[in-house]
Amino acid sequence: MASEDSAEEKVISMLNYLDVGKGEEIVFIHGLGNRIQAWAPQLELTSQYRLIIIELRGHGHSPEKENIQVEFFAKDIIEVLDYLNIDKAHFVGLSLGGIVALEICKRFKNRVKSLILCNTTYYIPTLFGNITLEKTKRLMKETSLDHLNDRLIKKCLYNPEEKKVYELAKNAFYIREDTYLQSVQSAFGRNYFYDLLTIDVPTLIIASLHDKVVPIHNAYLMHYMIRSSNLIIFENTGHLSNIERPELFNLAISRHIQEYRNKVS
């Protein structure tokens, strides 16, 4: 975890992160309202890779409450990599984390070995976002955070009655009242449509047939626009593919990185 024992470390003390495992570095970027525990099923990969699991500002135990925006998420992550002396890495982003990964590829392409974009999109229209924001504000006034958390989890999962999966998802979410609304609107209006055409690093797109949060057509379009991409679609899976299908998800990551190694060797 980042500490505040020196001036150098204070540069990244705003972020809470986990650095575990040995091998090629993979950076994991969680979705809206999530925290480090969202990637618990991926800890099995530590036998093969070094995992850098980051909590975005305004999320989990990362204390920063200002500038809750995608460009700052991206800069923060690069600062963590600088501190850890990691020049390049593979980036895995789910939902909002996928948008952050696209921002990193846009601004810091020289730091990206490959992308794995999961249950995400390239564009959240401002109008649609504002409708979502107003609905969220109303729910936060009318109900408890625990109830809101439960509603979000049930919307995200294909089968919320599957107890083990539900508990993993529940542990992944950590809604902070002080920053959640800022986080909801952090990506509104950002359009990476034309940026997709410029992505030339190996890219894996993971989508779910029954994702009620990010419709699957987003994945098809990204796959079409990113020339160096592959697309995997999980059936009987909702928005949290890494939690709902951990074995398939982890296998997809390992195969993607092995393909990358084969190309560069």
mmCIF file of C-alpha atoms in Angstrom:
data_model
loop_
_atom_site.group_PDB
_atom_site.id
_atom_site.type_symbol
_atom_site.label_atom_id
_atom_site.label_comp_id
_atom_site.label_asym_id
_atom_site.label_seq_id
_atom_site.Cartn_x
_atom_site.Cartn_y
_atom_site.Cartn_z
ATOM 1 C CA MET A 1 0.000 0.000 0.000
ATOM 2 C CA ALA A 2 1.131 3.540 -0.590
ATOM 3 C CA SER A 3 2.430 5.303 2.501
ATOM 4 C CA GLU A 4 3.179 8.912 3.411
ATOM 5 C CA ASP A 5 6.642 8.440 4.934
ATOM 6 C CA SER A 6 8.513 10.529 2.389
ATOM 7 C CA ALA A 7 7.972 13.455 0.046
ATOM 8 C CA GLU A 8 8.424 11.161 -2.935
ATOM 9 C CA GLU A 9 5.721 8.810 -1.737
ATOM 10 C CA LYS A 10 3.295 11.663 -1.100
ATOM 11 C CA VAL A 11 3.012 12.112 -4.857
ATOM 12 C CA ILE A 12 0.950 8.928 -4.959
ATOM 13 C CA SER A 13 -0.287 8.845 -1.371
ATOM 14 C CA MET A 14 -3.737 9.788 -2.706
ATOM 15 C CA LEU A 15 -4.156 6.233 -4.017
ATOM 16 C CA ASN A 16 -4.557 2.959 -2.218
ATOM 17 C CA TYR A 17 -3.131 0.030 -4.163
ATOM 18 C CA LEU A 18 -2.069 -3.597 -3.884
ATOM 19 C CA ASP A 19 1.195 -4.814 -5.414
ATOM 20 C CA VAL A 20 1.336 -8.601 -5.325
ATOM 21 C CA GLY A 21 2.910 -11.453 -7.285
ATOM 22 C CA LYS A 22 5.927 -11.674 -9.552
ATOM 23 C CA GLY A 23 6.315 -11.601 -13.298
ATOM 24 C CA GLU A 24 4.983 -9.434 -16.077
ATOM 25 C CA GLU A 25 3.023 -6.485 -14.694
ATOM 26 C CA ILE A 26 -0.753 -6.230 -15.058
ATOM 27 C CA VAL A 27 -2.618 -3.138 -13.843
ATOM 28 C CA PHE A 28 -6.231 -3.754 -12.803
ATOM 29 C CA ILE A 29 -8.671 -0.815 -12.871
ATOM 30 C CA HIS A 30 -12.017 -1.354 -11.167
ATOM 31 C CA GLY A 31 -15.458 -0.039 -12.015
ATOM 32 C CA LEU A 32 -17.716 2.585 -10.468
ATOM 33 C CA GLY A 33 -18.158 2.252 -6.715
ATOM 34 C CA ASN A 34 -15.716 -0.652 -6.497
ATOM 35 C CA ARG A 35 -12.514 -1.197 -4.565
ATOM 36 C CA ILE A 36 -9.496 -3.528 -4.526
ATOM 37 C CA GLN A 37 -11.638 -6.490 -3.475
ATOM 38 C CA ALA A 38 -13.405 -6.346 -6.838
ATOM 39 C CA TRP A 39 -10.411 -8.202 -8.269
ATOM 40 C CA ALA A 40 -10.231 -10.906 -5.574
ATOM 41 C CA PRO A 41 -10.902 -13.736 -8.085
ATOM 42 C CA GLN A 42 -7.909 -12.571 -10.132
ATOM 43 C CA LEU A 43 -5.441 -13.049 -7.263
ATOM 44 C CA GLU A 44 -4.958 -16.583 -8.574
ATOM 45 C CA LEU A 45 -2.904 -14.975 -11.343
ATOM 46 C CA THR A 46 -0.194 -13.963 -8.852
ATOM 47 C CA SER A 47 1.613 -17.238 -9.497
ATOM 48 C CA GLN A 48 2.309 -16.015 -13.040
ATOM 49 C CA TYR A 49 2.162 -12.220 -12.971
ATOM 50 C CA ARG A 50 2.740 -9.153 -10.852
ATOM 51 C CA LEU A 51 -0.644 -7.566 -10.187
ATOM 52 C CA ILE A 52 -1.003 -3.852 -9.491
ATOM 53 C CA ILE A 53 -4.570 -3.401 -8.235
ATOM 54 C CA ILE A 54 -5.441 0.255 -7.804
ATOM 55 C CA GLU A 55 -8.288 2.043 -6.056
ATOM 56 C CA LEU A 56 -9.209 5.124 -8.053
ATOM 57 C CA ARG A 57 -9.373 8.467 -6.278
ATOM 58 C CA GLY A 58 -12.699 8.810 -4.520
ATOM 59 C CA HIS A 59 -13.019 5.022 -4.287
ATOM 60 C CA GLY A 60 -12.251 2.474 -1.602
ATOM 61 C CA HIS A 61 -9.654 3.821 0.796
ATOM 62 C CA SER A 62 -8.012 6.259 -1.610
ATOM 63 C CA PRO A 63 -8.458 9.524 0.324
ATOM 64 C CA GLU A 64 -8.446 12.077 -2.498
ATOM 65 C CA LYS A 65 -11.889 13.720 -2.861
ATOM 66 C CA GLU A 66 -11.211 16.409 -5.479
ATOM 67 C CA ASN A 67 -11.081 16.217 -9.296
ATOM 68 C CA ILE A 68 -12.976 12.928 -9.524
ATOM 69 C CA GLN A 69 -12.558 12.769 -13.302
ATOM 70 C CA VAL A 70 -11.243 10.282 -15.837
ATOM 71 C CA GLU A 71 -8.134 12.262 -16.778
ATOM 72 C CA PHE A 72 -7.076 12.413 -13.128
ATOM 73 C CA PHE A 73 -7.749 8.698 -12.691
ATOM 74 C CA ALA A 74 -5.362 8.067 -15.588
ATOM 75 C CA LYS A 75 -2.649 10.410 -14.306
ATOM 76 C CA ASP A 76 -2.844 8.896 -10.829
ATOM 77 C CA ILE A 77 -2.281 5.404 -12.185
ATOM 78 C CA ILE A 78 0.743 6.495 -14.185
ATOM 79 C CA GLU A 79 2.153 8.125 -11.037
ATOM 80 C CA VAL A 80 1.820 4.795 -9.233
ATOM 81 C CA LEU A 81 3.698 3.060 -12.048
ATOM 82 C CA ASP A 82 6.395 5.742 -11.943
ATOM 83 C CA TYR A 83 6.794 5.229 -8.216
ATOM 84 C CA LEU A 84 7.045 1.456 -8.695
ATOM 85 C CA ASN A 85 9.547 1.907 -11.568
ATOM 86 C CA ILE A 86 7.248 0.123 -14.007
ATOM 87 C CA ASP A 87 7.837 1.431 -17.511
ATOM 88 C CA LYS A 88 5.110 -0.512 -19.347
ATOM 89 C CA ALA A 89 2.301 -2.815 -18.312
ATOM 90 C CA HIS A 90 -0.803 -4.619 -19.469
ATOM 91 C CA PHE A 91 -3.977 -2.754 -18.454
ATOM 92 C CA VAL A 92 -7.216 -4.500 -17.480
ATOM 93 C CA GLY A 93 -10.203 -2.201 -17.037
ATOM 94 C CA LEU A 94 -13.776 -3.164 -16.220
ATOM 95 C CA SER A 95 -16.710 -0.810 -16.840
ATOM 96 C CA LEU A 96 -15.523 2.666 -15.720
ATOM 97 C CA GLY A 97 -12.069 1.106 -15.465
ATOM 98 C CA GLY A 98 -12.210 0.323 -19.176
ATOM 99 C CA ILE A 99 -12.849 3.990 -19.938
ATOM 100 C CA VAL A 100 -9.872 4.890 -17.749
ATOM 101 C CA ALA A 101 -7.760 2.360 -19.656
ATOM 102 C CA LEU A 102 -8.772 4.035 -22.929
ATOM 103 C CA GLU A 103 -7.746 7.400 -21.458
ATOM 104 C CA ILE A 104 -4.369 5.965 -20.448
ATOM 105 C CA CYS A 105 -3.859 4.564 -23.937
ATOM 106 C CA LYS A 106 -4.752 7.960 -25.409
ATOM 107 C CA ARG A 107 -2.473 10.021 -23.150
ATOM 108 C CA PHE A 108 0.277 7.559 -22.253
ATOM 109 C CA LYS A 109 0.395 5.052 -25.099
ATOM 110 C CA ASN A 110 4.114 4.453 -24.564
ATOM 111 C CA ARG A 111 3.269 2.923 -21.160
ATOM 112 C CA VAL A 112 0.816 0.364 -22.556
ATOM 113 C CA LYS A 113 1.833 -3.146 -23.595
ATOM 114 C CA SER A 114 -1.719 -4.269 -24.222
ATOM 115 C CA LEU A 115 -5.327 -3.585 -23.253
ATOM 116 C CA ILE A 116 -8.034 -5.814 -21.843
ATOM 117 C CA LEU A 117 -11.347 -3.934 -21.960
ATOM 118 C CA CYS A 118 -14.118 -5.637 -20.006
ATOM 119 C CA ASN A 119 -17.835 -4.855 -19.976
ATOM 120 C CA THR A 120 -17.125 -1.287 -20.955
ATOM 121 C CA THR A 121 -17.927 1.356 -23.535
ATOM 122 C CA TYR A 122 -16.228 4.066 -25.547
ATOM 123 C CA TYR A 123 -18.884 6.738 -24.926
ATOM 124 C CA ILE A 124 -21.418 7.766 -22.271
ATOM 125 C CA PRO A 125 -23.688 10.483 -23.727
ATOM 126 C CA THR A 126 -24.081 13.443 -21.377
ATOM 127 C CA LEU A 127 -27.889 13.383 -21.592
ATOM 128 C CA PHE A 128 -28.065 9.703 -20.689
ATOM 129 C CA GLY A 129 -25.513 10.264 -17.950
ATOM 130 C CA ASN A 130 -27.470 13.136 -16.431
ATOM 131 C CA ILE A 131 -30.622 11.009 -16.323
ATOM 132 C CA THR A 132 -28.643 8.310 -14.512
ATOM 133 C CA LEU A 133 -27.192 10.904 -12.147
ATOM 134 C CA GLU A 134 -30.600 12.305 -11.186
ATOM 135 C CA LYS A 135 -31.932 8.802 -10.604
ATOM 136 C CA THR A 136 -28.946 8.015 -8.393
ATOM 137 C CA LYS A 137 -29.394 11.241 -6.400
ATOM 138 C CA ARG A 138 -33.020 10.360 -5.768
ATOM 139 C CA LEU A 139 -32.157 6.834 -4.665
ATOM 140 C CA MET A 140 -29.466 8.095 -2.289
ATOM 141 C CA LYS A 141 -32.024 10.408 -0.660
ATOM 142 C CA GLU A 142 -34.765 7.805 -0.455
ATOM 143 C CA THR A 143 -32.819 4.776 0.709
ATOM 144 C CA SER A 144 -29.778 3.662 2.673
ATOM 145 C CA LEU A 145 -26.389 3.070 1.083
ATOM 146 C CA ASP A 146 -26.712 -0.631 1.900
ATOM 147 C CA HIS A 147 -29.998 -0.820 0.006
ATOM 148 C CA LEU A 148 -28.522 1.112 -2.922
ATOM 149 C CA ASN A 149 -25.570 -1.260 -2.890
ATOM 150 C CA ASP A 150 -27.926 -4.246 -3.021
ATOM 151 C CA ARG A 151 -29.843 -2.769 -5.959
ATOM 152 C CA LEU A 152 -26.638 -2.149 -7.894
ATOM 153 C CA ILE A 153 -25.354 -5.663 -7.292
ATOM 154 C CA LYS A 154 -28.610 -7.270 -8.398
ATOM 155 C CA LYS A 155 -28.605 -5.184 -11.568
ATOM 156 C CA CYS A 156 -25.009 -6.143 -12.322
ATOM 157 C CA LEU A 157 -25.295 -9.901 -11.827
ATOM 158 C CA TYR A 158 -26.874 -12.383 -14.214
ATOM 159 C CA ASN A 159 -27.960 -14.553 -11.290
ATOM 160 C CA PRO A 160 -27.952 -12.664 -7.971
ATOM 161 C CA GLU A 161 -29.382 -15.779 -6.287
ATOM 162 C CA GLU A 162 -26.004 -17.480 -6.674
ATOM 163 C CA LYS A 163 -24.846 -16.849 -3.119
ATOM 164 C CA LYS A 164 -21.067 -17.130 -3.562
ATOM 165 C CA VAL A 165 -21.093 -14.752 -6.531
ATOM 166 C CA TYR A 166 -23.403 -12.316 -4.740
ATOM 167 C CA GLU A 167 -21.095 -12.204 -1.700
ATOM 168 C CA LEU A 168 -18.047 -11.575 -3.893
ATOM 169 C CA ALA A 169 -19.888 -8.754 -5.648
ATOM 170 C CA LYS A 170 -21.062 -7.319 -2.327
ATOM 171 C CA ASN A 171 -17.474 -7.244 -1.104
ATOM 172 C CA ALA A 172 -16.385 -5.536 -4.329
ATOM 173 C CA PHE A 173 -18.705 -2.545 -3.852
ATOM 174 C CA TYR A 174 -17.890 0.220 -1.408
ATOM 175 C CA ILE A 175 -20.089 3.236 -2.049
ATOM 176 C CA ARG A 176 -18.668 6.408 -0.523
ATOM 177 C CA GLU A 177 -21.321 9.012 0.104
ATOM 178 C CA ASP A 178 -18.769 11.833 -0.157
ATOM 179 C CA THR A 179 -17.586 11.027 -3.686
ATOM 180 C CA TYR A 180 -20.025 8.606 -5.322
ATOM 181 C CA LEU A 181 -22.038 11.180 -7.266
ATOM 182 C CA GLN A 182 -18.832 12.759 -8.595
ATOM 183 C CA SER A 183 -17.685 9.303 -9.648
ATOM 184 C CA VAL A 184 -20.985 8.627 -11.427
ATOM 185 C CA GLN A 185 -20.489 11.673 -13.661
ATOM 186 C CA SER A 186 -16.706 11.308 -14.080
ATOM 187 C CA ALA A 187 -16.963 9.909 -17.607
ATOM 188 C CA PHE A 188 -20.058 11.721 -18.924
ATOM 189 C CA GLY A 189 -19.643 13.081 -22.434
ATOM 190 C CA ARG A 190 -16.261 11.466 -23.063
ATOM 191 C CA ASN A 191 -16.173 9.999 -26.539
ATOM 192 C CA TYR A 192 -13.296 7.734 -27.560
ATOM 193 C CA PHE A 193 -14.883 6.706 -30.863
ATOM 194 C CA TYR A 194 -12.124 8.117 -33.064
ATOM 195 C CA ASP A 195 -9.429 7.168 -30.559
ATOM 196 C CA LEU A 196 -10.370 3.526 -31.078
ATOM 197 C CA LEU A 197 -8.995 3.790 -34.617
ATOM 198 C CA THR A 198 -5.579 4.812 -33.287
ATOM 199 C CA ILE A 199 -5.159 1.904 -30.859
ATOM 200 C CA ASP A 200 -2.421 -0.342 -32.195
ATOM 201 C CA VAL A 201 -1.533 -2.374 -29.106
ATOM 202 C CA PRO A 202 -2.931 -5.908 -28.764
ATOM 203 C CA THR A 203 -6.420 -5.546 -27.314
ATOM 204 C CA LEU A 204 -8.787 -8.096 -25.845
ATOM 205 C CA ILE A 205 -12.433 -7.115 -25.441
ATOM 206 C CA ILE A 206 -14.489 -9.123 -22.966
ATOM 207 C CA ALA A 207 -18.267 -8.744 -22.983
ATOM 208 C CA SER A 208 -21.282 -10.507 -21.502
ATOM 209 C CA LEU A 209 -24.372 -11.564 -23.366
ATOM 210 C CA HIS A 210 -26.636 -10.581 -20.471
ATOM 211 C CA ASP A 211 -24.947 -7.352 -19.364
ATOM 212 C CA LYS A 212 -27.746 -4.968 -18.334
ATOM 213 C CA VAL A 213 -25.360 -2.097 -17.570
ATOM 214 C CA VAL A 214 -23.300 -1.913 -20.776
ATOM 215 C CA PRO A 215 -25.162 -3.379 -23.781
ATOM 216 C CA ILE A 216 -23.153 -5.831 -25.840
ATOM 217 C CA HIS A 217 -23.292 -3.721 -29.011
ATOM 218 C CA ASN A 218 -20.582 -1.526 -27.466
ATOM 219 C CA ALA A 219 -18.189 -4.474 -27.519
ATOM 220 C CA TYR A 220 -18.990 -5.311 -31.142
ATOM 221 C CA LEU A 221 -18.314 -1.739 -32.222
ATOM 222 C CA MET A 222 -15.043 -1.506 -30.288
ATOM 223 C CA HIS A 223 -13.916 -4.795 -31.781
ATOM 224 C CA TYR A 224 -14.705 -3.477 -35.258
ATOM 225 C CA MET A 225 -12.889 -0.179 -34.673
ATOM 226 C CA ILE A 226 -9.759 -1.522 -32.940
ATOM 227 C CA ARG A 227 -7.793 -3.305 -35.631
ATOM 228 C CA SER A 228 -5.608 -5.283 -33.238
ATOM 229 C CA SER A 229 -8.462 -6.608 -31.118
ATOM 230 C CA ASN A 230 -10.011 -9.935 -30.224
ATOM 231 C CA LEU A 231 -13.492 -10.336 -28.771
ATOM 232 C CA ILE A 232 -14.710 -12.859 -26.192
ATOM 233 C CA ILE A 233 -18.363 -13.041 -25.160
ATOM 234 C CA PHE A 234 -19.455 -14.850 -22.009
ATOM 235 C CA GLU A 235 -22.923 -16.368 -21.958
ATOM 236 C CA ASN A 236 -25.128 -16.434 -18.856
ATOM 237 C CA THR A 237 -23.042 -13.611 -17.415
ATOM 238 C CA GLY A 238 -23.881 -10.089 -16.318
ATOM 239 C CA HIS A 239 -21.817 -6.934 -15.907
ATOM 240 C CA LEU A 240 -19.243 -8.344 -13.473
ATOM 241 C CA SER A 241 -17.635 -10.918 -15.744
ATOM 242 C CA ASN A 242 -14.473 -11.213 -13.661
ATOM 243 C CA ILE A 243 -16.523 -12.213 -10.601
ATOM 244 C CA GLU A 244 -19.216 -14.252 -12.346
ATOM 245 C CA ARG A 245 -16.855 -16.234 -14.597
ATOM 246 C CA PRO A 246 -13.458 -16.044 -12.851
ATOM 247 C CA GLU A 247 -11.946 -19.179 -14.385
ATOM 248 C CA LEU A 248 -12.798 -18.153 -17.942
ATOM 249 C CA PHE A 249 -11.810 -14.552 -17.242
ATOM 250 C CA ASN A 250 -8.403 -15.476 -15.833
ATOM 251 C CA LEU A 251 -7.776 -17.930 -18.651
ATOM 252 C CA ALA A 252 -8.598 -15.216 -21.189
ATOM 253 C CA ILE A 253 -6.073 -12.874 -19.567
ATOM 254 C CA SER A 254 -3.343 -15.525 -19.519
ATOM 255 C CA ARG A 255 -3.903 -16.457 -23.156
ATOM 256 C CA HIS A 256 -3.953 -12.819 -24.213
ATOM 257 C CA ILE A 257 -0.635 -12.108 -22.515
ATOM 258 C CA GLN A 258 0.897 -15.286 -23.923
ATOM 259 C CA GLU A 259 -0.144 -14.181 -27.411
ATOM 260 C CA TYR A 260 1.486 -10.816 -26.701
ATOM 261 C CA ARG A 261 4.701 -12.553 -25.670
ATOM 262 C CA ASN A 262 4.676 -14.677 -28.806
ATOM 263 C CA LYS A 263 4.365 -11.565 -30.971
ATOM 264 C CA VAL A 264 7.179 -9.614 -29.318
ATOM 265 C CA SER A 265 9.606 -12.517 -28.885
#
